[in-house]
């Protein structure tokens, strides 16, 4: 049986004390244990950002890539070896700014992987510029007179572009978030999980108290197959923000369209090459 300690490395996270990224990391590990997914079966693809500095803290197959680009890397990993559980991680800046195009097209393709967006309403690693999620009028380091643009509603975009599992959780609600992780990992298709994450150092508006006061849990009888209702819920922000599984549907995944994906994973069909000499050139 997989245990939490299986995912431990010798590194300590570099996050500020109280950062919401800690809760996301713990909830993820709990879900992996509960689903008995061991480190060697997990492919974790990280963006660039505070969120993705968690790469050093997770023992698994880990790729720490370019800003905004974890999705195409994750799709490639899944196509090469569908036996891996692929999870990609971004901040809201990486997901909707630098990686916005990849987000749209991964939704369309319904690639069979999970996307976790650490949503703190800012570009945090670069010390607090406005992100595509920042509310209009918010004063930030890059918008001292107030953000001029409208925020993007990530989950509405996800539903309209074709994602087949769309949910939102709170970084501070570890038991609830862990259950959402489990549901997302069990889903066959592109699962988008928006996690509201306090950035205690830079975001003094969307604090953990603010998130608690401005969110509500969807009712147990919420019909997540009702697309029109889901679109309306995914657009709620300026009153109360819904948490839970907002939308879910089943449709063929990207891999289902490729006949060459049938049978053994590609990684087991190609001759294993020793890449040590190649890697040596980049040292
Ligand atoms: C293509 C590219 N653009 C910009 C940067 C600079 N950059 C690095 S991290 C970062 C902010 C990341 O913010 P977000 O994705 O929201 O993650 P957070 O730090 O908030 O977790 C930026 C703009 C970069 N590394 N690469
Ligand atoms: S700056 Fe914000 S997001 Fe980054 S580690 Fe600190 S609290 Fe977390």
PDB file of C-alpha atoms and ligand atoms in Angstrom:
ATOM      1  CA  UNK A   1       0.000   0.000   0.000  1.00  0.00           C
ATOM      2  CA  UNK A   2       1.178   3.477  -0.879  1.00  0.00           C
ATOM      3  CA  UNK A   3       2.009   5.742   2.060  1.00  0.00           C
ATOM      4  CA  UNK A   4       2.347   9.506   2.399  1.00  0.00           C
ATOM      5  CA  UNK A   5       6.071   9.157   3.188  1.00  0.00           C
ATOM      6  CA  UNK A   6       6.616   7.451  -0.203  1.00  0.00           C
ATOM      7  CA  UNK A   7       6.299  10.884  -1.814  1.00  0.00           C
ATOM      8  CA  UNK A   8       8.871  12.565   0.453  1.00  0.00           C
ATOM      9  CA  UNK A   9      12.155  13.943  -0.815  1.00  0.00           C
ATOM     10  CA  UNK A  10      15.092  15.313   1.121  1.00  0.00           C
ATOM     11  CA  UNK A  11      14.056  18.885   0.215  1.00  0.00           C
ATOM     12  CA  UNK A  12      11.865  21.214   2.233  1.00  0.00           C
ATOM     13  CA  UNK A  13       9.362  23.472   0.453  1.00  0.00           C
ATOM     14  CA  UNK A  14      10.552  27.056   0.053  1.00  0.00           C
ATOM     15  CA  UNK A  15       7.046  28.520   0.435  1.00  0.00           C
ATOM     16  CA  UNK A  16       6.312  31.313   2.930  1.00  0.00           C
ATOM     17  CA  UNK A  17       4.919  30.074   6.269  1.00  0.00           C
ATOM     18  CA  UNK A  18       1.127  29.907   5.919  1.00  0.00           C
ATOM     19  CA  UNK A  19       1.131  29.683   2.095  1.00  0.00           C
ATOM     20  CA  UNK A  20      -1.884  27.808   0.711  1.00  0.00           C
ATOM     21  CA  UNK A  21       0.410  25.661  -1.425  1.00  0.00           C
ATOM     22  CA  UNK A  22       1.141  23.502   1.638  1.00  0.00           C
ATOM     23  CA  UNK A  23      -2.504  22.445   1.931  1.00  0.00           C
ATOM     24  CA  UNK A  24      -2.667  21.541  -1.762  1.00  0.00           C
ATOM     25  CA  UNK A  25       0.440  19.380  -1.424  1.00  0.00           C
ATOM     26  CA  UNK A  26      -0.984  17.521   1.575  1.00  0.00           C
ATOM     27  CA  UNK A  27      -4.408  16.980  -0.027  1.00  0.00           C
ATOM     28  CA  UNK A  28      -2.728  15.634  -3.171  1.00  0.00           C
ATOM     29  CA  UNK A  29      -0.699  13.116  -1.176  1.00  0.00           C
ATOM     30  CA  UNK A  30      -3.761  11.980   0.754  1.00  0.00           C
ATOM     31  CA  UNK A  31      -5.635  11.351  -2.498  1.00  0.00           C
ATOM     32  CA  UNK A  32      -2.713   9.411  -3.994  1.00  0.00           C
ATOM     33  CA  UNK A  33      -2.561   7.232  -0.885  1.00  0.00           C
ATOM     34  CA  UNK A  34      -6.285   6.695  -0.869  1.00  0.00           C
ATOM     35  CA  UNK A  35      -6.235   5.621  -4.547  1.00  0.00           C
ATOM     36  CA  UNK A  36      -3.034   3.612  -3.967  1.00  0.00           C
ATOM     37  CA  UNK A  37      -1.095   5.392  -6.718  1.00  0.00           C
ATOM     38  CA  UNK A  38       2.622   4.858  -5.941  1.00  0.00           C
ATOM     39  CA  UNK A  39       5.316   7.383  -6.959  1.00  0.00           C
ATOM     40  CA  UNK A  40       6.526   5.334  -9.938  1.00  0.00           C
ATOM     41  CA  UNK A  41       3.012   5.407 -11.453  1.00  0.00           C
ATOM     42  CA  UNK A  42       2.726   9.183 -11.089  1.00  0.00           C
ATOM     43  CA  UNK A  43       3.955  11.664 -13.696  1.00  0.00           C
ATOM     44  CA  UNK A  44       3.857  15.159 -12.191  1.00  0.00           C
ATOM     45  CA  UNK A  45       4.502  18.018 -14.608  1.00  0.00           C
ATOM     46  CA  UNK A  46       5.133  21.417 -13.083  1.00  0.00           C
ATOM     47  CA  UNK A  47       4.948  24.954 -14.462  1.00  0.00           C
ATOM     48  CA  UNK A  48       7.125  27.836 -13.263  1.00  0.00           C
ATOM     49  CA  UNK A  49       5.869  29.788 -10.265  1.00  0.00           C
ATOM     50  CA  UNK A  50       5.630  29.551  -6.494  1.00  0.00           C
ATOM     51  CA  UNK A  51       3.130  26.696  -6.948  1.00  0.00           C
ATOM     52  CA  UNK A  52       5.562  24.657  -9.005  1.00  0.00           C
ATOM     53  CA  UNK A  53       8.441  24.923  -6.581  1.00  0.00           C
ATOM     54  CA  UNK A  54       6.578  21.970  -5.056  1.00  0.00           C
ATOM     55  CA  UNK A  55       8.395  19.908  -7.720  1.00  0.00           C
ATOM     56  CA  UNK A  56      11.391  19.519  -5.422  1.00  0.00           C
ATOM     57  CA  UNK A  57       9.199  18.252  -2.618  1.00  0.00           C
ATOM     58  CA  UNK A  58       7.460  15.455  -4.516  1.00  0.00           C
ATOM     59  CA  UNK A  59       9.035  12.054  -5.090  1.00  0.00           C
ATOM     60  CA  UNK A  60       7.617  10.742  -8.363  1.00  0.00           C
ATOM     61  CA  UNK A  61       8.406  11.056 -12.070  1.00  0.00           C
ATOM     62  CA  UNK A  62       8.707  14.844 -12.077  1.00  0.00           C
ATOM     63  CA  UNK A  63       9.238  17.321 -14.906  1.00  0.00           C
ATOM     64  CA  UNK A  64       9.712  21.012 -14.060  1.00  0.00           C
ATOM     65  CA  UNK A  65       9.210  22.771 -17.379  1.00  0.00           C
ATOM     66  CA  UNK A  66       8.711  26.197 -18.905  1.00  0.00           C
ATOM     67  CA  UNK A  67       6.237  28.806 -17.739  1.00  0.00           C
ATOM     68  CA  UNK A  68       2.741  28.067 -19.079  1.00  0.00           C
ATOM     69  CA  UNK A  69       3.800  24.802 -20.728  1.00  0.00           C
ATOM     70  CA  UNK A  70       3.020  21.865 -18.424  1.00  0.00           C
ATOM     71  CA  UNK A  71      -0.001  20.769 -20.452  1.00  0.00           C
ATOM     72  CA  UNK A  72       1.679  19.919 -23.773  1.00  0.00           C
ATOM     73  CA  UNK A  73       4.401  18.111 -21.821  1.00  0.00           C
ATOM     74  CA  UNK A  74       1.781  16.218 -19.805  1.00  0.00           C
ATOM     75  CA  UNK A  75      -0.142  15.274 -22.964  1.00  0.00           C
ATOM     76  CA  UNK A  76       3.071  13.930 -24.504  1.00  0.00           C
ATOM     77  CA  UNK A  77       3.805  11.870 -21.391  1.00  0.00           C
ATOM     78  CA  UNK A  78       0.300  10.415 -21.390  1.00  0.00           C
ATOM     79  CA  UNK A  79       0.463   9.486 -25.080  1.00  0.00           C
ATOM     80  CA  UNK A  80       3.860   7.871 -24.615  1.00  0.00           C
ATOM     81  CA  UNK A  81       2.788   5.932 -21.546  1.00  0.00           C
ATOM     82  CA  UNK A  82      -0.953   5.825 -20.787  1.00  0.00           C
ATOM     83  CA  UNK A  83      -0.218   3.649 -17.765  1.00  0.00           C
ATOM     84  CA  UNK A  84       1.055   6.725 -15.931  1.00  0.00           C
ATOM     85  CA  UNK A  85      -1.297   8.917 -13.910  1.00  0.00           C
ATOM     86  CA  UNK A  86      -0.454  12.365 -15.267  1.00  0.00           C
ATOM     87  CA  UNK A  87      -1.038  15.496 -13.199  1.00  0.00           C
ATOM     88  CA  UNK A  88      -0.034  18.975 -14.370  1.00  0.00           C
ATOM     89  CA  UNK A  89       0.346  21.940 -12.008  1.00  0.00           C
ATOM     90  CA  UNK A  90       0.211  25.686 -12.720  1.00  0.00           C
ATOM     91  CA  UNK A  91      -0.596  28.966 -11.074  1.00  0.00           C
ATOM     92  CA  UNK A  92      -3.498  31.004 -12.411  1.00  0.00           C
ATOM     93  CA  UNK A  93      -0.968  33.177 -14.252  1.00  0.00           C
ATOM     94  CA  UNK A  94       0.684  30.244 -16.001  1.00  0.00           C
ATOM     95  CA  UNK A  95      -2.656  28.562 -16.734  1.00  0.00           C
ATOM     96  CA  UNK A  96      -4.459  31.523 -18.286  1.00  0.00           C
ATOM     97  CA  UNK A  97      -1.664  33.924 -19.271  1.00  0.00           C
ATOM     98  CA  UNK A  98       1.438  32.245 -20.675  1.00  0.00           C
ATOM     99  CA  UNK A  99      -0.354  28.919 -21.046  1.00  0.00           C
ATOM    100  CA  UNK A 100      -3.791  30.123 -22.127  1.00  0.00           C
ATOM    101  CA  UNK A 101      -3.494  28.651 -25.607  1.00  0.00           C
ATOM    102  CA  UNK A 102      -2.446  25.247 -24.274  1.00  0.00           C
ATOM    103  CA  UNK A 103      -5.315  25.321 -21.803  1.00  0.00           C
ATOM    104  CA  UNK A 104      -7.896  25.881 -24.547  1.00  0.00           C
ATOM    105  CA  UNK A 105      -6.557  23.136 -26.763  1.00  0.00           C
ATOM    106  CA  UNK A 106      -6.176  20.592 -23.981  1.00  0.00           C
ATOM    107  CA  UNK A 107      -9.821  21.213 -23.060  1.00  0.00           C
ATOM    108  CA  UNK A 108     -10.798  20.621 -26.691  1.00  0.00           C
ATOM    109  CA  UNK A 109      -8.830  17.402 -26.966  1.00  0.00           C
ATOM    110  CA  UNK A 110     -10.076  15.975 -23.666  1.00  0.00           C
ATOM    111  CA  UNK A 111      -6.631  14.524 -22.991  1.00  0.00           C
ATOM    112  CA  UNK A 112      -6.796  12.075 -20.135  1.00  0.00           C
ATOM    113  CA  UNK A 113      -4.997  13.961 -17.379  1.00  0.00           C
ATOM    114  CA  UNK A 114      -5.606  16.172 -14.351  1.00  0.00           C
ATOM    115  CA  UNK A 115      -4.777  19.883 -14.244  1.00  0.00           C
ATOM    116  CA  UNK A 116      -4.392  21.530 -10.840  1.00  0.00           C
ATOM    117  CA  UNK A 117      -4.422  25.327 -10.890  1.00  0.00           C
ATOM    118  CA  UNK A 118      -3.115  27.003  -7.719  1.00  0.00           C
ATOM    119  CA  UNK A 119      -5.313  30.071  -7.999  1.00  0.00           C
ATOM    120  CA  UNK A 120      -4.034  32.979  -5.866  1.00  0.00           C
ATOM    121  CA  UNK A 121      -5.251  35.823  -8.126  1.00  0.00           C
ATOM    122  CA  UNK A 122      -1.679  37.041  -8.727  1.00  0.00           C
ATOM    123  CA  UNK A 123       1.654  36.336 -10.336  1.00  0.00           C
ATOM    124  CA  UNK A 124       3.350  35.565  -7.038  1.00  0.00           C
ATOM    125  CA  UNK A 125       6.825  34.250  -7.789  1.00  0.00           C
ATOM    126  CA  UNK A 126       7.595  37.518  -9.575  1.00  0.00           C
ATOM    127  CA  UNK A 127       6.330  39.388  -6.487  1.00  0.00           C
ATOM    128  CA  UNK A 128       2.720  40.272  -7.131  1.00  0.00           C
ATOM    129  CA  UNK A 129       1.792  41.458 -10.601  1.00  0.00           C
ATOM    130  CA  UNK A 130      -1.814  41.296 -11.844  1.00  0.00           C
ATOM    131  CA  UNK A 131      -2.762  37.913 -13.325  1.00  0.00           C
ATOM    132  CA  UNK A 132      -5.598  37.145 -15.774  1.00  0.00           C
ATOM    133  CA  UNK A 133      -7.766  36.269 -12.751  1.00  0.00           C
ATOM    134  CA  UNK A 134      -7.152  39.511 -10.843  1.00  0.00           C
ATOM    135  CA  UNK A 135     -10.380  41.419 -10.278  1.00  0.00           C
ATOM    136  CA  UNK A 136     -10.885  44.571 -12.317  1.00  0.00           C
ATOM    137  CA  UNK A 137      -9.722  47.645 -10.382  1.00  0.00           C
ATOM    138  CA  UNK A 138      -7.385  45.747  -8.033  1.00  0.00           C
ATOM    139  CA  UNK A 139      -4.216  47.631  -7.189  1.00  0.00           C
ATOM    140  CA  UNK A 140      -1.167  45.433  -7.665  1.00  0.00           C
ATOM    141  CA  UNK A 141       2.503  45.976  -8.278  1.00  0.00           C
ATOM    142  CA  UNK A 142       1.915  46.134 -12.046  1.00  0.00           C
ATOM    143  CA  UNK A 143      -1.414  47.972 -11.832  1.00  0.00           C
ATOM    144  CA  UNK A 144      -0.924  50.727  -9.221  1.00  0.00           C
ATOM    145  CA  UNK A 145      -4.025  52.534 -10.500  1.00  0.00           C
ATOM    146  CA  UNK A 146      -6.142  49.382 -10.558  1.00  0.00           C
ATOM    147  CA  UNK A 147      -6.236  46.417 -12.970  1.00  0.00           C
ATOM    148  CA  UNK A 148      -7.851  47.681 -16.192  1.00  0.00           C
ATOM    149  CA  UNK A 149      -8.922  44.324 -17.618  1.00  0.00           C
ATOM    150  CA  UNK A 150     -11.782  42.022 -16.810  1.00  0.00           C
ATOM    151  CA  UNK A 151     -10.795  38.803 -15.054  1.00  0.00           C
ATOM    152  CA  UNK A 152     -11.102  35.540 -16.956  1.00  0.00           C
ATOM    153  CA  UNK A 153     -13.490  32.965 -15.509  1.00  0.00           C
ATOM    154  CA  UNK A 154     -11.323  29.906 -15.888  1.00  0.00           C
ATOM    155  CA  UNK A 155     -13.988  27.313 -15.243  1.00  0.00           C
ATOM    156  CA  UNK A 156     -16.420  28.848 -17.724  1.00  0.00           C
ATOM    157  CA  UNK A 157     -13.663  28.738 -20.324  1.00  0.00           C
ATOM    158  CA  UNK A 158     -12.931  25.114 -19.407  1.00  0.00           C
ATOM    159  CA  UNK A 159     -16.548  24.035 -19.831  1.00  0.00           C
ATOM    160  CA  UNK A 160     -17.097  25.897 -23.077  1.00  0.00           C
ATOM    161  CA  UNK A 161     -13.821  24.648 -24.565  1.00  0.00           C
ATOM    162  CA  UNK A 162     -14.609  21.007 -23.790  1.00  0.00           C
ATOM    163  CA  UNK A 163     -13.076  19.939 -20.458  1.00  0.00           C
ATOM    164  CA  UNK A 164     -15.068  17.020 -19.087  1.00  0.00           C
ATOM    165  CA  UNK A 165     -14.468  17.441 -15.334  1.00  0.00           C
ATOM    166  CA  UNK A 166     -14.530  20.912 -13.818  1.00  0.00           C
ATOM    167  CA  UNK A 167     -14.279  21.501 -10.079  1.00  0.00           C
ATOM    168  CA  UNK A 168     -13.155  24.029  -7.496  1.00  0.00           C
ATOM    169  CA  UNK A 169     -11.709  23.508  -4.041  1.00  0.00           C
ATOM    170  CA  UNK A 170     -10.108  25.427  -1.210  1.00  0.00           C
ATOM    171  CA  UNK A 171      -6.448  24.935  -0.321  1.00  0.00           C
ATOM    172  CA  UNK A 172      -7.332  25.206   3.362  1.00  0.00           C
ATOM    173  CA  UNK A 173     -10.029  22.505   3.234  1.00  0.00           C
ATOM    174  CA  UNK A 174      -7.671  19.543   3.053  1.00  0.00           C
ATOM    175  CA  UNK A 175     -10.299  16.775   3.504  1.00  0.00           C
ATOM    176  CA  UNK A 176     -12.630  18.348   0.902  1.00  0.00           C
ATOM    177  CA  UNK A 177      -9.780  19.029  -1.519  1.00  0.00           C
ATOM    178  CA  UNK A 178      -8.451  15.525  -1.155  1.00  0.00           C
ATOM    179  CA  UNK A 179     -11.862  14.130  -2.194  1.00  0.00           C
ATOM    180  CA  UNK A 180     -11.872  16.441  -5.234  1.00  0.00           C
ATOM    181  CA  UNK A 181      -8.396  15.199  -6.160  1.00  0.00           C
ATOM    182  CA  UNK A 182      -9.655  11.630  -5.936  1.00  0.00           C
ATOM    183  CA  UNK A 183     -12.648  12.346  -8.168  1.00  0.00           C
ATOM    184  CA  UNK A 184     -10.466  14.204 -10.686  1.00  0.00           C
ATOM    185  CA  UNK A 185      -7.921  11.378 -10.797  1.00  0.00           C
ATOM    186  CA  UNK A 186     -10.641   8.778 -11.299  1.00  0.00           C
ATOM    187  CA  UNK A 187     -12.186  10.765 -14.132  1.00  0.00           C
ATOM    188  CA  UNK A 188     -11.357   9.632 -17.672  1.00  0.00           C
ATOM    189  CA  UNK A 189     -10.685  12.801 -19.644  1.00  0.00           C
ATOM    190  CA  UNK A 190      -9.391  16.299 -18.987  1.00  0.00           C
ATOM    191  CA  UNK A 191     -10.064  17.207 -15.352  1.00  0.00           C
ATOM    192  CA  UNK A 192      -9.596  20.841 -14.343  1.00  0.00           C
ATOM    193  CA  UNK A 193      -9.306  21.559 -10.633  1.00  0.00           C
ATOM    194  CA  UNK A 194      -9.258  25.225  -9.635  1.00  0.00           C
ATOM    195  CA  UNK A 195      -7.858  25.522  -6.106  1.00  0.00           C
ATOM    196  CA  UNK A 196      -8.324  28.841  -4.313  1.00  0.00           C
ATOM    197  CA  UNK A 197      -4.978  29.364  -2.653  1.00  0.00           C
ATOM    198  CA  UNK A 198      -4.112  32.131  -0.198  1.00  0.00           C
ATOM    199  CA  UNK A 199      -0.853  33.941  -0.967  1.00  0.00           C
ATOM    200  CA  UNK A 200      -0.242  35.261   2.522  1.00  0.00           C
ATOM    201  CA  UNK A 201       2.690  37.454   1.549  1.00  0.00           C
ATOM    202  CA  UNK A 202       1.366  39.330  -1.476  1.00  0.00           C
ATOM    203  CA  UNK A 203      -2.409  39.074  -1.677  1.00  0.00           C
ATOM    204  CA  UNK A 204      -3.975  40.996   1.186  1.00  0.00           C
ATOM    205  CA  UNK A 205      -7.427  41.051  -0.433  1.00  0.00           C
ATOM    206  CA  UNK A 206      -8.161  37.392  -1.234  1.00  0.00           C
ATOM    207  CA  UNK A 207      -6.962  36.175   2.156  1.00  0.00           C
ATOM    208  CA  UNK A 208      -7.842  32.792   3.657  1.00  0.00           C
ATOM    209  CA  UNK A 209     -10.565  34.560   5.683  1.00  0.00           C
ATOM    210  CA  UNK A 210     -11.850  36.163   2.473  1.00  0.00           C
ATOM    211  CA  UNK A 211     -12.024  32.800   0.707  1.00  0.00           C
ATOM    212  CA  UNK A 212     -13.846  31.269   3.664  1.00  0.00           C
ATOM    213  CA  UNK A 213     -16.390  34.094   3.754  1.00  0.00           C
ATOM    214  CA  UNK A 214     -16.906  34.224  -0.023  1.00  0.00           C
ATOM    215  CA  UNK A 215     -17.329  30.530  -0.867  1.00  0.00           C
ATOM    216  CA  UNK A 216     -20.072  27.957  -0.456  1.00  0.00           C
ATOM    217  CA  UNK A 217     -20.262  24.221  -0.979  1.00  0.00           C
ATOM    218  CA  UNK A 218     -22.490  23.014  -3.810  1.00  0.00           C
ATOM    219  CA  UNK A 219     -25.486  21.019  -2.589  1.00  0.00           C
ATOM    220  CA  UNK A 220     -25.090  17.241  -2.525  1.00  0.00           C
ATOM    221  CA  UNK A 221     -27.861  16.930  -5.125  1.00  0.00           C
ATOM    222  CA  UNK A 222     -26.229  19.388  -7.582  1.00  0.00           C
ATOM    223  CA  UNK A 223     -26.628  17.893 -11.075  1.00  0.00           C
ATOM    224  CA  UNK A 224     -23.101  18.175 -12.492  1.00  0.00           C
ATOM    225  CA  UNK A 225     -24.303  16.951 -15.914  1.00  0.00           C
ATOM    226  CA  UNK A 226     -26.444  20.068 -16.428  1.00  0.00           C
ATOM    227  CA  UNK A 227     -24.130  22.120 -18.663  1.00  0.00           C
ATOM    228  CA  UNK A 228     -26.180  25.326 -18.687  1.00  0.00           C
ATOM    229  CA  UNK A 229     -26.388  25.339 -14.894  1.00  0.00           C
ATOM    230  CA  UNK A 230     -22.674  24.550 -14.663  1.00  0.00           C
ATOM    231  CA  UNK A 231     -21.814  27.504 -16.915  1.00  0.00           C
ATOM    232  CA  UNK A 232     -23.834  29.820 -14.690  1.00  0.00           C
ATOM    233  CA  UNK A 233     -22.184  28.450 -11.529  1.00  0.00           C
ATOM    234  CA  UNK A 234     -18.718  28.688 -13.063  1.00  0.00           C
ATOM    235  CA  UNK A 235     -19.337  32.392 -13.652  1.00  0.00           C
ATOM    236  CA  UNK A 236     -20.242  33.145 -10.022  1.00  0.00           C
ATOM    237  CA  UNK A 237     -17.571  35.204  -8.296  1.00  0.00           C
ATOM    238  CA  UNK A 238     -18.788  38.570  -7.072  1.00  0.00           C
ATOM    239  CA  UNK A 239     -21.156  37.165  -4.505  1.00  0.00           C
ATOM    240  CA  UNK A 240     -20.462  33.692  -3.292  1.00  0.00           C
ATOM    241  CA  UNK A 241     -18.102  31.334  -5.119  1.00  0.00           C
ATOM    242  CA  UNK A 242     -19.184  27.704  -5.546  1.00  0.00           C
ATOM    243  CA  UNK A 243     -16.961  24.825  -4.419  1.00  0.00           C
ATOM    244  CA  UNK A 244     -17.258  21.205  -5.502  1.00  0.00           C
ATOM    245  CA  UNK A 245     -17.716  19.341  -8.777  1.00  0.00           C
ATOM    246  CA  UNK A 246     -19.410  21.874 -11.018  1.00  0.00           C
ATOM    247  CA  UNK A 247     -19.485  19.938 -14.283  1.00  0.00           C
ATOM    248  CA  UNK A 248     -18.827  16.412 -15.436  1.00  0.00           C
ATOM    249  CA  UNK A 249     -19.476  14.569 -18.707  1.00  0.00           C
ATOM    250  CA  UNK A 250     -18.134  11.588 -20.573  1.00  0.00           C
ATOM    251  CA  UNK A 251     -16.777  11.738 -24.096  1.00  0.00           C
ATOM    252  CA  UNK A 252     -13.864  10.091 -25.926  1.00  0.00           C
ATOM    253  CA  UNK A 253     -10.418  11.190 -24.802  1.00  0.00           C
ATOM    254  CA  UNK A 254      -7.552  12.237 -27.076  1.00  0.00           C
ATOM    255  CA  UNK A 255      -6.011   8.749 -26.919  1.00  0.00           C
ATOM    256  CA  UNK A 256      -9.258   7.124 -28.026  1.00  0.00           C
ATOM    257  CA  UNK A 257      -8.841   8.704 -31.462  1.00  0.00           C
ATOM    258  CA  UNK A 258      -5.468   7.090 -32.168  1.00  0.00           C
ATOM    259  CA  UNK A 259      -5.484   3.467 -33.289  1.00  0.00           C
ATOM    260  CA  UNK A 260      -1.726   3.279 -32.646  1.00  0.00           C
ATOM    261  CA  UNK A 261      -2.478   3.761 -28.928  1.00  0.00           C
ATOM    262  CA  UNK A 262      -4.078   0.330 -28.724  1.00  0.00           C
ATOM    263  CA  UNK A 263      -1.953  -2.395 -27.168  1.00  0.00           C
ATOM    264  CA  UNK A 264       1.217  -1.851 -25.198  1.00  0.00           C
ATOM    265  CA  UNK A 265       2.321   1.704 -24.285  1.00  0.00           C
ATOM    266  CA  UNK A 266       4.699   3.262 -26.813  1.00  0.00           C
ATOM    267  CA  UNK A 267       7.388   3.322 -24.127  1.00  0.00           C
ATOM    268  CA  UNK A 268       7.329  -0.486 -24.115  1.00  0.00           C
ATOM    269  CA  UNK A 269       7.434  -0.754 -27.900  1.00  0.00           C
ATOM    270  CA  UNK A 270      10.534   1.299 -28.642  1.00  0.00           C
ATOM    271  CA  UNK A 271      14.033   0.032 -27.973  1.00  0.00           C
ATOM    272  CA  UNK A 272      15.407   1.453 -24.740  1.00  0.00           C
ATOM    273  CA  UNK A 273      18.286   3.813 -25.489  1.00  0.00           C
ATOM    274  CA  UNK A 274      20.963   4.854 -23.043  1.00  0.00           C
ATOM    275  CA  UNK A 275      20.540   8.642 -22.914  1.00  0.00           C
ATOM    276  CA  UNK A 276      23.417   9.228 -20.486  1.00  0.00           C
ATOM    277  CA  UNK A 277      25.800  10.394 -23.240  1.00  0.00           C
ATOM    278  CA  UNK A 278      23.165  12.785 -24.606  1.00  0.00           C
ATOM    279  CA  UNK A 279      22.430  14.263 -21.179  1.00  0.00           C
ATOM    280  CA  UNK A 280      26.139  14.686 -20.572  1.00  0.00           C
ATOM    281  CA  UNK A 281      26.235  17.271 -23.401  1.00  0.00           C
ATOM    282  CA  UNK A 282      23.932  19.540 -21.389  1.00  0.00           C
ATOM    283  CA  UNK A 283      25.877  19.484 -18.138  1.00  0.00           C
TER     284      UNK A 283
HETATM  285  C1  LIG B   1       7.400  32.740 -20.755  1.00  0.00           C
HETATM  286  C2  LIG B   1       7.708  33.342 -19.409  1.00  0.00           C
HETATM  287  N1  LIG B   1       7.095  34.494 -19.085  1.00  0.00           N
HETATM  288  C3  LIG B   1       7.319  35.037 -17.875  1.00  0.00           C
HETATM  289  C4  LIG B   1       8.178  34.435 -16.991  1.00  0.00           C
HETATM  290  C5  LIG B   1       8.438  35.075 -15.645  1.00  0.00           C
HETATM  291  N2  LIG B   1       7.669  34.437 -14.586  1.00  0.00           N
HETATM  292  C6  LIG B   1       8.192  33.421 -13.853  1.00  0.00           C
HETATM  293  S1  LIG B   1       7.187  32.937 -12.634  1.00  0.00           S
HETATM  294  C7  LIG B   1       6.029  34.078 -13.068  1.00  0.00           C
HETATM  295  C8  LIG B   1       4.773  34.250 -12.259  1.00  0.00           C
HETATM  296  C9  LIG B   1       4.045  32.977 -12.012  1.00  0.00           C
HETATM  297  O1  LIG B   1       2.744  33.283 -11.546  1.00  0.00           O
HETATM  298  P1  LIG B   1       1.659  32.139 -11.483  1.00  0.00           P
HETATM  299  O2  LIG B   1       1.729  31.303 -12.693  1.00  0.00           O
HETATM  300  O3  LIG B   1       0.352  32.734 -11.162  1.00  0.00           O
HETATM  301  O4  LIG B   1       2.186  31.237 -10.294  1.00  0.00           O
HETATM  302  P2  LIG B   1       2.436  31.617  -8.745  1.00  0.00           P
HETATM  303  O5  LIG B   1       3.828  32.129  -8.649  1.00  0.00           O
HETATM  304  O6  LIG B   1       1.415  32.639  -8.362  1.00  0.00           O
HETATM  305  O7  LIG B   1       2.251  30.320  -8.033  1.00  0.00           O
HETATM  306  C10 LIG B   1       6.428  34.817 -14.184  1.00  0.00           C
HETATM  307  C11 LIG B   1       5.652  35.891 -14.817  1.00  0.00           C
HETATM  308  C12 LIG B   1       8.788  33.238 -17.384  1.00  0.00           C
HETATM  309  N3  LIG B   1       9.572  32.539 -16.540  1.00  0.00           N
HETATM  310  N4  LIG B   1       8.539  32.713 -18.583  1.00  0.00           N
HETATM  311  S1  LIG B   2       4.743  34.513  -2.250  1.00  0.00           S
HETATM  312 FE1  LIG B   2       2.655  33.803  -1.883  1.00  0.00          FE
HETATM  313  S2  LIG B   2       2.334  32.047  -3.243  1.00  0.00           S
HETATM  314 FE2  LIG B   2       4.543  32.456  -3.107  1.00  0.00          FE
HETATM  315  S3  LIG B   2       5.265  31.096  -1.465  1.00  0.00           S
HETATM  316 FE3  LIG B   2       4.827  33.069  -0.520  1.00  0.00          FE
HETATM  317  S4  LIG B   2       2.706  32.921   0.177  1.00  0.00           S
HETATM  318 FE4  LIG B   2       3.040  31.261  -1.267  1.00  0.00          FE
END
